[in-house]
Amino acid sequence: MFVFLVRRLLQAVMVMLAVAFIAFLMFRFLGDPVNNIVSQDATQAQREEVRQRLRLDDPLVVQYGRFVVNAAKGDFGISYRNSRPVSALLAERLPATAELVLVAAVLSLVLGIPLGIYTALRPRGVLSQGLQIMSLIGISLPTFVTGILLILVFSVWLGWLPSFGRGDVVDIGWWSTGFLTASGLKALILPSFMLCLFQLTLIMRLVRAEMLEVLRADYIKFAKARGLKNRAIHFRHALKNTLIPVVTIFGLQLGGLIAFAIITETVFQWPGMGALFIQAVNFTDVPVMAAYLVMVSLIFVIINTSVDLLYNVIDPRLRTDPTRATGRGA
Amino acid sequence: MSDTSFTGRLRSFADSDLFYSFRRSRTTVVAAVALTLLFVGAVFAPLIAPHNPFDIANLNLLDSELPPSWLEGGNPAYWLGTDTQARDVLSSILYGLRISLFVGFASVILAAVLGVFLGLLGGFVGGIVDAVIMRVADVLLSFPAILVALLINGVMRGILPANQHESAAILVLVLAIGLTNWVQYARTVRGSTLVERQREYVQAARTIGVGRLRIMLTHILPNVLGPVLVIGTINLGMAVLTEATLSFLGVGMPATQPSLGTLIRVGNEYLFSGIWWVVIFPSATLAVLVLAVNLIGDWLRDALNPKLR
Amino acid sequence: MALLEVENLKVEFPTRRGVLTAVDNVSFSVEQGEILGVVGESGAGKSMTGAAVIGLLEPPGRIGGGQIRLDGKRIDNLSPDEMRRIRGRHIGAVFQDPLTSLNPLFTVGEQLVETIRTHLPMSAAEARKRAIEWLAEVGIPAPDMRIDQYPHQFSGGMRQRVVIALALCAEPRLIIADEPTTALDVSVQAQIIGLLKRICRERNAAAILVTHDMGVIAETADRVAVMYAGRLAEIGPVARVLQNPSHPYTAGLMGSIPRVGPRPDRLIQIEGSMPRLTDIPGGCAFNPRCPKAFAQCHRVRPELRPVADGAAACLLYDGVTQ
């Protein structure tokens, strides 16, 4: 078990270094770092001075090393677009995205699991058929279209909920939260619902598929043959076996939420990291792009590694026999 | 004994389990019909579209912001209404469909070719080549596709000078989406290659000195194409969605050469001014397209799955 | 009155090619405490028959006709909840694969206790004690320690013992064992069969032992029923049927068992193979392969008639002129 842990952590570090390398390449070679710092009519001497300051002539390995060390400290240089330190920009935007993603994640679980169980146990019910169709549409409908529809119905036609911004936020230290004000909460509703939809339908379909699969298993047949009550069969035996892969996949999909937040933030003009990233892509603001890449990768790697380790803890087959630990989905 | 003439083959296909399950499932038939209609509309857009939305000279600004023809104030010449620049919504949709479908197909083909090649290579050659390819694949797979596509897009924009961004947009999109989605193909093909590699006919070919490349192409490739087809069908929907999303975010097709996603983005800006048709109709078309592709992909996957027969 | 009476049982499957009959007009009875072996090739309908008796036919399979009576009361037309109460408590089942029969996420003890408490009024502590007793009964060493272990921590043979304990812990009077030893190592098979036989005898429980292995039948069963293409070919006391089979199919089966003897001989095979459910020949299902077939066999389907101390479905015993 310990060996597995070490091996997994090492893997994580390797991935981060690789990602940092790509970020570094972007940083150094995409566009001209000098050009993006000095103004158009700078003299050759000024350019040379900046070049020296950035130490662009050092061997690449050294530059890479410096980049990694700086990144670890959270220093990603200055944004090309608005000349502020990238880390400050990110820190400013982080709370917005974090709160959005948190609410969406919780919503998707709280709604998705019960709905999935229901559609598995009552596959021919009217509600089930309806949910099935809606979830199929949900996966096919582009997320931004759903967002637009939500805005159309709830903001334009009904006028109940705001369609852009975070509402009023309260600053606690360096974090700004929208949870503590009525307008902040109202502003959260539509975007977090839109964000959770994709995850919700995914979880619902997953729970349904897993449960149906589990219900076909021999141990369920044997449980029936022993005369166990339906409730025990469905909610004790089947559910436990169903939830394990669901939990792991949910964890892995958390990263997807962060990515989809980009779209949500664009639709609702939510001032988060995703919106920042889009602007960066549009303007080729390389430091911001590189920083976003590294940060998101870090989050991903942390989540993936945690899920792997968690999976090994939850499944008793892996707990007692560590030689079977192969990572998720063995 | 089996009739191999064309009508014979057609009859035996009509009799097969595959076609039976197709006929049985009404949703799939409807989806196929819808998809065919959309295809025809896209392919023949220049011929069927009532107007040419890019012909700036012929746009009559007095005709801008007209509602759909069946509503009050509508004009039967512009069946689905017009936008703020007097462009016919229906024509814009047809041309946009064209671009959306083109990017979708092109990126799927790119992803498939790249994935199949890398899968064959890794599976057949093995060793460090295989290890590297699979590592990269693993890392790529652990990131959401949209993020990777955005990143590749961003990098390419950085490489290209600013004035070429618009004209190269299609190429950038196809590359970005294609380079993101090759992993599934590579994994499947690699798996099949590993299996086929052990088979006797391959070992026999090697002993008589047939080159490795030839073995890969002539022996192994035909055997792995089936699953690739299924993956491709399922991926088409995702590719179209990804393109639409990128365009909506503003880093895809420009407004001068709009795909459905671009149309939705532009239309979105006028959501509060009441001209909902500029956003709703392209959205509906996109939704129907992706839904139809997904339904057919679902059916294909279930029909070809030996476990469910 | 027999414990179990199966009368003209018919199990059918609607498919797009029409309705397939997997079990066709099968009748037999099982007395209290006796072990009835049901033998036949794969696809002959033996498992379906067992599944029908315990009420676990998988849809779209359904009982298309006939009656199943336990202690004289019909059980084939009960509501799902009534049938559930019968399962485990009055009729138990043991299936083929012990690895997949046990839920990997629950300990053996948890699964035993829940079964016991579902059917018998007991506290958790009492049920746990009973569970440990059962583990000891089926021959699991150190049961008070192993009760808290997970299924994957047991070997194949041990797992099947646990399965047997689970099937019997609610004290049913009839067990349906469907290929209980097929998935086990040969060395372990004899032990499991021996265990099953002993436990049934000790509790005077009846058993229907479904298998394709004649050797197991010879060792364990009191009577044997031979099934072919969904129909009952012959039924009778084990020793007599094996020594002196009435039905030509049974004779063919016996002849095809390899025997160790002084003179090496050719293995007798029955020509051809059992027909698929969609292609059952008219008349007697066995007639294309039967060495004793005559003209009527293609036309008339034989009924089960008493022969010696059992019964056989063959026109040879039907009084029909050859």
Short mmCIF file of N, CA, C and O in Angstrom, two decimals, chain C residues 245 247-257 268-270 286:
data_model
loop_
_atom_site.label_atom_id
_atom_site.label_comp_id
_atom_site.label_asym_id
_atom_site.label_seq_id
_atom_site.Cartn_x
_atom_site.Cartn_y
_atom_site.Cartn_z
N PRO C 245 -31.15 -48.36 -18.38
CA PRO C 245 -31.98 -47.24 -18.82
C PRO C 245 -33.09 -47.69 -19.75
O PRO C 245 -32.91 -48.61 -20.55
N HIS C 247 -35.00 -45.27 -21.67
CA HIS C 247 -35.04 -44.39 -22.84
C HIS C 247 -33.72 -44.50 -23.61
O HIS C 247 -32.65 -44.52 -23.01
N PRO C 248 -33.81 -44.58 -24.94
CA PRO C 248 -32.59 -44.70 -25.74
C PRO C 248 -31.60 -43.55 -25.50
O PRO C 248 -30.39 -43.74 -25.59
N TYR C 249 -32.11 -42.36 -25.20
CA TYR C 249 -31.19 -41.23 -24.95
C TYR C 249 -30.38 -41.49 -23.69
O TYR C 249 -29.16 -41.28 -23.67
N THR C 250 -31.06 -41.92 -22.64
CA THR C 250 -30.33 -42.23 -21.41
C THR C 250 -29.29 -43.31 -21.67
O THR C 250 -28.16 -43.23 -21.17
N ALA C 251 -29.68 -44.30 -22.47
CA ALA C 251 -28.73 -45.36 -22.77
C ALA C 251 -27.51 -44.79 -23.47
O ALA C 251 -26.37 -45.12 -23.15
N GLY C 252 -27.76 -43.87 -24.40
CA GLY C 252 -26.66 -43.24 -25.11
C GLY C 252 -25.76 -42.46 -24.14
O GLY C 252 -24.54 -42.51 -24.22
N LEU C 253 -26.40 -41.74 -23.19
CA LEU C 253 -25.63 -40.96 -22.21
C LEU C 253 -24.74 -41.88 -21.39
O LEU C 253 -23.55 -41.61 -21.19
N MET C 254 -25.33 -42.98 -20.93
CA MET C 254 -24.55 -43.89 -20.10
C MET C 254 -23.40 -44.47 -20.90
O MET C 254 -22.30 -44.64 -20.40
N GLY C 255 -23.69 -44.79 -22.17
CA GLY C 255 -22.65 -45.39 -22.98
C GLY C 255 -21.51 -44.44 -23.25
O GLY C 255 -20.38 -44.86 -23.51
N SER C 256 -21.79 -43.16 -23.18
CA SER C 256 -20.74 -42.22 -23.55
C SER C 256 -19.85 -41.85 -22.39
O SER C 256 -18.94 -41.06 -22.53
N ILE C 257 -20.11 -42.40 -21.21
CA ILE C 257 -19.23 -42.12 -20.08
C ILE C 257 -17.99 -42.98 -20.20
O ILE C 257 -18.08 -44.19 -20.33
N ILE C 268 -18.43 -44.50 -27.07
CA ILE C 268 -19.66 -44.44 -27.86
C ILE C 268 -20.21 -43.04 -27.85
O ILE C 268 -20.37 -42.42 -26.81
N GLN C 269 -20.50 -42.52 -29.02
CA GLN C 269 -21.10 -41.19 -29.10
C GLN C 269 -22.51 -41.31 -29.60
O GLN C 269 -22.85 -42.24 -30.33
N ILE C 270 -23.31 -40.34 -29.24
CA ILE C 270 -24.63 -40.26 -29.86
C ILE C 270 -24.47 -39.38 -31.09
O ILE C 270 -23.95 -38.26 -31.00
N PHE C 286 -36.08 -36.67 -29.94
CA PHE C 286 -34.81 -37.37 -30.07
C PHE C 286 -34.73 -38.19 -31.34
O PHE C 286 -33.70 -38.75 -31.67
#
